[in-house]
């Protein structure tokens, strides 16, 4: 997949996902060395193009690029000066003229990374677009579960929270289904997308049923300011019904692990005492994020002229 | 495990004294077992002087076995003796295999050294892929292999073990990788097969077999079972369907790093 974009987990097949996971395993070993740097992308340039603020994901990509010896440039145009799609493409094409070997894009509107990818010679890696996808988050979640459980096939993964607005849920739903896990979604009915079960997953409005026999419990961030009073009556009520604590976790398997893409709302999605220790693996997810992004950069980076031949839809 | 099949080399054919690196001993001895094991279209290994007449045109798959399992074991026994001879302080040695081919060889060397000298040496695995000099120019990224360094490198005599040494680029990459793990006292190199075509000033300290080859040939260590465990052999294959000018099809370059 050299010189290719990573836009959505939906586009990948099983063998591609497995290849990324195996590559991540090797990159994880590099991260455990004293000298956490290899010369693989020496002389290559990586641009982090973040139209939407994100410290965590951007830092993770930045460290990943630097561990591969790439020169990393962060570019975060203020969103106020870039509201039209034309402006976004112009910015991206200007950056592309400086010959980067990969461009990491985050934007609050779904589909923007795809539009940019169609216009650039550099491969584009989607770092989150609207409510569409966040592929590297799903890959690091896959990798973390694989490390913990030794397999993905046959596991039961329960995703809890604002499924409707979550690109993390969407990417993870594809990722875990494609590798043979059973995916369950649990949320208040207002936060479940209509007809979501047509994607081959099960939707629950009862946390207890969704947790029954789960190997992995994945929590999503509740955006309190945006949702409270609109999709559920109050934060407190959400926490009571869908917030995870040790008591509710007992419905899952004894060795179930708890995941969260961060940043966490303590006392809302997850109880204070559960966030910081086993079976929570939240910080392992962060650590693995660097290895997985190194793997993605290793596999994707490299310019391929698109030669004016635009792909379908552009 | 020994090969349950009939003996690969009739014992007694080889009069090669251990401790001596005789180039081309297998083919020079007209070793019958090589011919037995190789395919019907195999050609005799002409190892002295310039390469012999080319094989049948378009004869893709023409292959000959240049080292069978017993010959490999013999070479590794001799190399173990040479390591003992040249290293006073055996406890300082750290065997580091270059995957995949170097791994079974390094393990066998460690077993030999334990048997002969009673030393138990660490065996590491060092993947060189991330240190290659041709990654960006390749269409596909090669898969990464395992790296496992069970011992510190500082102050040790690191013995790199590779199966087939050719351009020297893998060894260059391995040395760069090694230096990122620490500062070895010195680095030595074991190569089971030296097939020539060096592109860098790199010399093998302990050679199993010198094997002049054409660039169009591919030299490969492989397991008889299909995996790199149990009985091994080194095969030379003519790769005649190569397109000239395509570096990714160059067998020498392809097996480098």
mmCIF file of C-alpha atoms in Angstrom, chain B:
data_model
loop_
_atom_site.group_PDB
_atom_site.id
_atom_site.type_symbol
_atom_site.label_atom_id
_atom_site.label_comp_id
_atom_site.label_asym_id
_atom_site.label_seq_id
_atom_site.Cartn_x
_atom_site.Cartn_y
_atom_site.Cartn_z
ATOM 1 C CA UNK B 1 15.956 -33.465 14.575
ATOM 2 C CA UNK B 2 17.998 -35.393 12.077
ATOM 3 C CA UNK B 3 16.642 -35.956 8.661
ATOM 4 C CA UNK B 4 14.983 -39.354 8.648
ATOM 5 C CA UNK B 5 15.665 -39.671 4.944
ATOM 6 C CA UNK B 6 18.765 -41.502 3.694
ATOM 7 C CA UNK B 7 22.009 -39.744 4.493
ATOM 8 C CA UNK B 8 22.417 -36.591 2.499
ATOM 9 C CA UNK B 9 26.125 -36.911 2.050
ATOM 10 C CA UNK B 10 27.854 -40.248 2.011
ATOM 11 C CA UNK B 11 30.226 -39.976 4.891
ATOM 12 C CA UNK B 12 33.772 -40.242 3.716
ATOM 13 C CA UNK B 13 33.410 -38.368 0.469
ATOM 14 C CA UNK B 14 34.622 -35.248 2.112
ATOM 15 C CA UNK B 15 38.219 -35.126 3.094
ATOM 16 C CA UNK B 16 37.989 -31.496 4.060
ATOM 17 C CA UNK B 17 39.854 -31.001 7.291
ATOM 18 C CA UNK B 18 37.912 -29.060 9.813
ATOM 19 C CA UNK B 19 39.223 -25.605 10.508
ATOM 20 C CA UNK B 20 40.028 -24.968 6.897
ATOM 21 C CA UNK B 21 37.874 -22.996 4.585
ATOM 22 C CA UNK B 22 38.192 -24.791 1.311
ATOM 23 C CA UNK B 23 36.302 -22.933 -1.341
ATOM 24 C CA UNK B 24 33.932 -24.960 -3.454
ATOM 25 C CA UNK B 25 34.580 -28.172 -1.593
ATOM 26 C CA UNK B 26 31.161 -29.554 -2.337
ATOM 27 C CA UNK B 27 31.228 -29.270 -6.069
ATOM 28 C CA UNK B 28 34.929 -29.865 -6.394
ATOM 29 C CA UNK B 29 34.448 -33.184 -4.704
ATOM 30 C CA UNK B 30 31.823 -34.001 -7.278
ATOM 31 C CA UNK B 31 29.506 -34.672 -4.439
ATOM 32 C CA UNK B 32 26.912 -37.124 -5.595
ATOM 33 C CA UNK B 33 24.327 -36.200 -3.044
ATOM 34 C CA UNK B 34 23.947 -32.737 -4.447
ATOM 35 C CA UNK B 35 22.934 -34.181 -7.744
ATOM 36 C CA UNK B 36 20.578 -36.617 -6.092
ATOM 37 C CA UNK B 37 18.762 -33.946 -4.217
ATOM 38 C CA UNK B 38 18.509 -31.465 -6.978
ATOM 39 C CA UNK B 39 15.939 -31.486 -9.686
ATOM 40 C CA UNK B 40 16.323 -33.477 -12.855
ATOM 41 C CA UNK B 41 17.413 -30.454 -14.819
ATOM 42 C CA UNK B 42 20.147 -29.479 -12.442
ATOM 43 C CA UNK B 43 23.479 -28.684 -13.867
ATOM 44 C CA UNK B 44 26.799 -29.472 -12.314
ATOM 45 C CA UNK B 45 28.121 -26.748 -10.110
ATOM 46 C CA UNK B 46 30.965 -25.254 -11.967
ATOM 47 C CA UNK B 47 32.614 -23.290 -9.296
ATOM 48 C CA UNK B 48 36.153 -22.730 -10.452
ATOM 49 C CA UNK B 49 36.803 -19.864 -12.756
ATOM 50 C CA UNK B 50 34.099 -18.073 -14.647
ATOM 51 C CA UNK B 51 30.563 -19.355 -14.482
ATOM 52 C CA UNK B 52 29.874 -22.302 -16.700
ATOM 53 C CA UNK B 53 27.620 -22.351 -19.699
ATOM 54 C CA UNK B 54 24.229 -20.931 -19.008
ATOM 55 C CA UNK B 55 21.428 -23.339 -18.356
ATOM 56 C CA UNK B 56 18.693 -24.076 -20.845
ATOM 57 C CA UNK B 57 17.181 -20.855 -22.119
ATOM 58 C CA UNK B 58 14.030 -19.958 -20.305
ATOM 59 C CA UNK B 59 14.795 -22.732 -17.877
ATOM 60 C CA UNK B 60 13.149 -21.064 -14.949
ATOM 61 C CA UNK B 61 13.243 -23.357 -11.966
ATOM 62 C CA UNK B 62 16.612 -24.835 -12.841
ATOM 63 C CA UNK B 63 18.110 -25.336 -9.475
ATOM 64 C CA UNK B 64 20.890 -27.118 -7.743
ATOM 65 C CA UNK B 65 21.614 -27.781 -4.133
ATOM 66 C CA UNK B 66 25.016 -26.412 -3.214
ATOM 67 C CA UNK B 67 24.922 -27.208 0.506
ATOM 68 C CA UNK B 68 22.831 -29.935 2.050
ATOM 69 C CA UNK B 69 21.997 -30.280 5.701
ATOM 70 C CA UNK B 70 25.106 -32.232 6.632
ATOM 71 C CA UNK B 71 27.372 -29.822 4.764
ATOM 72 C CA UNK B 72 25.729 -26.916 6.581
ATOM 73 C CA UNK B 73 26.256 -28.645 9.917
ATOM 74 C CA UNK B 74 29.870 -29.332 9.074
ATOM 75 C CA UNK B 75 30.466 -25.736 8.094
ATOM 76 C CA UNK B 76 28.912 -24.537 11.345
ATOM 77 C CA UNK B 77 31.040 -26.934 13.373
ATOM 78 C CA UNK B 78 34.152 -25.640 11.681
ATOM 79 C CA UNK B 79 33.068 -22.029 12.192
ATOM 80 C CA UNK B 80 32.463 -22.730 15.885
ATOM 81 C CA UNK B 81 36.039 -23.974 16.149
ATOM 82 C CA UNK B 82 37.287 -20.892 14.339
ATOM 83 C CA UNK B 83 35.335 -18.631 16.688
ATOM 84 C CA UNK B 84 36.955 -20.381 19.640
ATOM 85 C CA UNK B 85 40.359 -20.060 18.052
ATOM 86 C CA UNK B 86 40.054 -16.353 17.346
ATOM 87 C CA UNK B 87 38.290 -15.206 20.510
ATOM 88 C CA UNK B 88 40.102 -15.628 23.794
ATOM 89 C CA UNK B 89 37.241 -14.433 25.907
ATOM 90 C CA UNK B 90 34.350 -16.506 24.653
ATOM 91 C CA UNK B 91 31.994 -15.195 27.321
ATOM 92 C CA UNK B 92 32.036 -11.843 25.595
ATOM 93 C CA UNK B 93 30.492 -13.210 22.413
ATOM 94 C CA UNK B 94 26.911 -12.297 21.541
ATOM 95 C CA UNK B 95 25.541 -14.085 18.484
ATOM 96 C CA UNK B 96 23.146 -11.869 16.553
ATOM 97 C CA UNK B 97 21.219 -13.461 13.707
ATOM 98 C CA UNK B 98 19.943 -11.579 10.686
ATOM 99 C CA UNK B 99 16.480 -12.982 9.951
ATOM 100 C CA UNK B 100 15.227 -15.097 8.551
ATOM 101 C CA UNK B 101 18.084 -17.321 7.393
ATOM 102 C CA UNK B 102 20.549 -16.343 10.081
ATOM 103 C CA UNK B 103 18.328 -17.500 12.923
ATOM 104 C CA UNK B 104 18.656 -21.305 12.674
ATOM 105 C CA UNK B 105 22.348 -20.898 11.869
ATOM 106 C CA UNK B 106 23.042 -18.760 14.938
ATOM 107 C CA UNK B 107 21.153 -21.212 17.139
ATOM 108 C CA UNK B 108 23.191 -24.094 15.743
ATOM 109 C CA UNK B 109 26.399 -22.145 16.277
ATOM 110 C CA UNK B 110 25.420 -21.454 19.878
ATOM 111 C CA UNK B 111 24.700 -25.147 20.406
ATOM 112 C CA UNK B 112 28.057 -26.063 18.875
ATOM 113 C CA UNK B 113 29.904 -23.592 21.076
ATOM 114 C CA UNK B 114 28.181 -24.936 24.139
ATOM 115 C CA UNK B 115 29.079 -28.473 23.206
ATOM 116 C CA UNK B 116 32.678 -27.741 22.302
ATOM 117 C CA UNK B 117 33.643 -25.063 24.795
ATOM 118 C CA UNK B 118 30.930 -25.227 27.413
ATOM 119 C CA UNK B 119 29.882 -21.610 27.005
ATOM 120 C CA UNK B 120 26.276 -20.569 26.944
ATOM 121 C CA UNK B 121 25.932 -17.577 24.663
ATOM 122 C CA UNK B 122 22.970 -15.296 24.090
ATOM 123 C CA UNK B 123 21.416 -15.412 20.623
ATOM 124 C CA UNK B 124 19.743 -12.279 19.359
ATOM 125 C CA UNK B 125 17.709 -11.513 16.259
ATOM 126 C CA UNK B 126 18.163 -8.201 14.480
ATOM 127 C CA UNK B 127 15.868 -7.225 11.630
ATOM 128 C CA UNK B 128 17.560 -4.830 9.250
ATOM 129 C CA UNK B 129 14.531 -3.819 7.190
ATOM 130 C CA UNK B 130 14.018 -0.398 8.788
ATOM 131 C CA UNK B 131 17.699 0.380 8.078
ATOM 132 C CA UNK B 132 17.644 -0.527 4.382
ATOM 133 C CA UNK B 133 18.890 1.990 1.863
ATOM 134 C CA UNK B 134 16.369 1.136 -0.847
ATOM 135 C CA UNK B 135 13.055 1.338 0.960
ATOM 136 C CA UNK B 136 11.703 4.466 -0.574
ATOM 137 C CA UNK B 137 12.474 3.439 -4.134
ATOM 138 C CA UNK B 138 10.586 0.183 -3.822
ATOM 139 C CA UNK B 139 6.996 -0.139 -4.869
ATOM 140 C CA UNK B 140 6.033 -2.324 -1.930
ATOM 141 C CA UNK B 141 7.258 -2.090 1.613
ATOM 142 C CA UNK B 142 8.845 -5.350 2.699
ATOM 143 C CA UNK B 143 7.365 -7.004 5.763
ATOM 144 C CA UNK B 144 9.189 -6.328 9.009
ATOM 145 C CA UNK B 145 10.659 -9.207 10.916
ATOM 146 C CA UNK B 146 11.191 -9.817 14.589
ATOM 147 C CA UNK B 147 13.959 -8.120 16.522
ATOM 148 C CA UNK B 148 14.936 -9.636 19.845
ATOM 149 C CA UNK B 149 18.050 -8.536 21.658
ATOM 150 C CA UNK B 150 18.265 -10.547 24.883
ATOM 151 C CA UNK B 151 21.594 -9.070 25.919
ATOM 152 C CA UNK B 152 23.142 -5.622 26.044
ATOM 153 C CA UNK B 153 25.505 -4.861 23.197
ATOM 154 C CA UNK B 154 27.911 -2.605 25.107
ATOM 155 C CA UNK B 155 31.361 -4.072 25.447
ATOM 156 C CA UNK B 156 30.481 -7.356 23.778
ATOM 157 C CA UNK B 157 31.976 -9.008 20.757
ATOM 158 C CA UNK B 158 28.956 -9.192 18.505
ATOM 159 C CA UNK B 159 29.001 -11.962 15.932
ATOM 160 C CA UNK B 160 26.546 -11.227 13.137
ATOM 161 C CA UNK B 161 25.249 -14.383 11.479
ATOM 162 C CA UNK B 162 23.707 -14.287 8.001
ATOM 163 C CA UNK B 163 22.893 -17.043 5.539
ATOM 164 C CA UNK B 164 23.837 -15.546 2.175
ATOM 165 C CA UNK B 165 26.121 -12.526 1.942
ATOM 166 C CA UNK B 166 26.161 -10.728 -1.373
ATOM 167 C CA UNK B 167 26.163 -6.965 -1.908
ATOM 168 C CA UNK B 168 27.000 -6.279 1.721
ATOM 169 C CA UNK B 169 24.109 -3.877 2.066
ATOM 170 C CA UNK B 170 22.294 -6.033 4.602
ATOM 171 C CA UNK B 171 25.432 -6.187 6.704
ATOM 172 C CA UNK B 172 25.838 -2.410 6.481
ATOM 173 C CA UNK B 173 22.241 -2.044 7.644
ATOM 174 C CA UNK B 174 22.800 -4.571 10.427
ATOM 175 C CA UNK B 175 25.818 -2.682 11.716
ATOM 176 C CA UNK B 176 23.872 0.575 11.756
ATOM 177 C CA UNK B 177 21.050 -1.109 13.633
ATOM 178 C CA UNK B 178 23.500 -2.680 16.051
ATOM 179 C CA UNK B 179 25.076 0.662 16.891
ATOM 180 C CA UNK B 180 21.653 1.960 17.902
ATOM 181 C CA UNK B 181 21.580 -0.762 20.542
ATOM 182 C CA UNK B 182 24.929 0.198 22.054
ATOM 183 C CA UNK B 183 28.659 0.198 21.547
ATOM 184 C CA UNK B 184 30.020 -3.264 20.908
ATOM 185 C CA UNK B 185 33.699 -3.902 21.589
ATOM 186 C CA UNK B 186 33.938 -5.342 18.094
ATOM 187 C CA UNK B 187 31.769 -6.871 15.402
ATOM 188 C CA UNK B 188 32.555 -10.064 13.506
ATOM 189 C CA UNK B 189 30.652 -11.619 10.638
ATOM 190 C CA UNK B 190 29.648 -15.195 9.876
ATOM 191 C CA UNK B 191 28.278 -15.879 6.396
ATOM 192 C CA UNK B 192 27.207 -19.373 5.464
ATOM 193 C CA UNK B 193 27.502 -18.579 1.772
ATOM 194 C CA UNK B 194 29.512 -15.813 0.167
ATOM 195 C CA UNK B 195 28.088 -15.463 -3.311
ATOM 196 C CA UNK B 196 30.088 -12.406 -4.317
ATOM 197 C CA UNK B 197 28.808 -9.258 -6.065
ATOM 198 C CA UNK B 198 29.923 -7.053 -3.175
ATOM 199 C CA UNK B 199 28.956 -3.397 -3.483
ATOM 200 C CA UNK B 200 30.383 -2.248 -0.156
ATOM 201 C CA UNK B 201 33.751 -2.817 1.527
ATOM 202 C CA UNK B 202 32.534 -5.590 3.790
ATOM 203 C CA UNK B 203 34.442 -8.747 4.557
ATOM 204 C CA UNK B 204 33.205 -12.006 6.042
ATOM 205 C CA UNK B 205 35.297 -13.269 8.955
ATOM 206 C CA UNK B 206 33.936 -16.810 8.925
ATOM 207 C CA UNK B 207 32.736 -18.215 5.597
ATOM 208 C CA UNK B 208 30.874 -21.469 5.212
ATOM 209 C CA UNK B 209 31.291 -21.653 1.475
ATOM 210 C CA UNK B 210 32.481 -19.359 -1.277
ATOM 211 C CA UNK B 211 30.109 -19.648 -4.186
ATOM 212 C CA UNK B 212 30.679 -17.672 -7.354
ATOM 213 C CA UNK B 213 27.325 -16.920 -8.909
ATOM 214 C CA UNK B 214 25.800 -15.067 -11.764
ATOM 215 C CA UNK B 215 23.643 -12.115 -10.896
ATOM 216 C CA UNK B 216 20.762 -13.863 -12.568
ATOM 217 C CA UNK B 217 20.927 -16.647 -10.007
ATOM 218 C CA UNK B 218 19.200 -16.688 -6.680
ATOM 219 C CA UNK B 219 20.851 -18.287 -3.651
ATOM 220 C CA UNK B 220 18.564 -19.289 -0.834
ATOM 221 C CA UNK B 221 18.760 -21.087 2.471
ATOM 222 C CA UNK B 222 15.626 -23.069 3.058
ATOM 223 C CA UNK B 223 14.259 -25.777 5.271
ATOM 224 C CA UNK B 224 13.368 -29.129 3.773
ATOM 225 C CA UNK B 225 10.087 -28.956 5.639
ATOM 226 C CA UNK B 226 9.303 -25.578 4.128
ATOM 227 C CA UNK B 227 10.171 -23.827 7.373
ATOM 228 C CA UNK B 228 13.539 -22.727 8.613
ATOM 229 C CA UNK B 229 13.812 -25.455 11.186
ATOM 230 C CA UNK B 230 14.983 -29.024 11.006
ATOM 231 C CA UNK B 231 17.119 -30.019 8.035
ATOM 232 C CA UNK B 232 18.295 -27.121 5.861
ATOM 233 C CA UNK B 233 19.795 -26.748 2.418
ATOM 234 C CA UNK B 234 21.143 -23.983 0.220
ATOM 235 C CA UNK B 235 19.779 -23.926 -3.307
ATOM 236 C CA UNK B 236 20.859 -21.936 -6.345
ATOM 237 C CA UNK B 237 18.076 -21.137 -8.758
ATOM 238 C CA UNK B 238 18.310 -19.586 -12.169
ATOM 239 C CA UNK B 239 15.921 -16.668 -12.347
ATOM 240 C CA UNK B 240 15.661 -16.235 -16.079
ATOM 241 C CA UNK B 241 12.372 -14.445 -16.374
ATOM 242 C CA UNK B 242 13.871 -11.259 -15.074
ATOM 243 C CA UNK B 243 13.354 -8.060 -16.931
ATOM 244 C CA UNK B 244 16.637 -6.267 -17.421
ATOM 245 C CA UNK B 245 16.830 -2.846 -15.927
ATOM 246 C CA UNK B 246 14.286 -3.476 -13.237
ATOM 247 C CA UNK B 247 16.242 -3.355 -9.993
ATOM 248 C CA UNK B 248 13.465 -4.963 -8.008
ATOM 249 C CA UNK B 249 13.865 -8.059 -10.162
ATOM 250 C CA UNK B 250 17.586 -8.261 -9.624
ATOM 251 C CA UNK B 251 18.021 -11.352 -7.476
ATOM 252 C CA UNK B 252 21.162 -9.989 -5.902
ATOM 253 C CA UNK B 253 19.495 -6.808 -4.910
ATOM 254 C CA UNK B 254 16.292 -8.499 -4.017
ATOM 255 C CA UNK B 255 17.880 -10.598 -1.362
ATOM 256 C CA UNK B 256 20.049 -7.768 -0.137
ATOM 257 C CA UNK B 257 18.802 -6.362 3.180
#
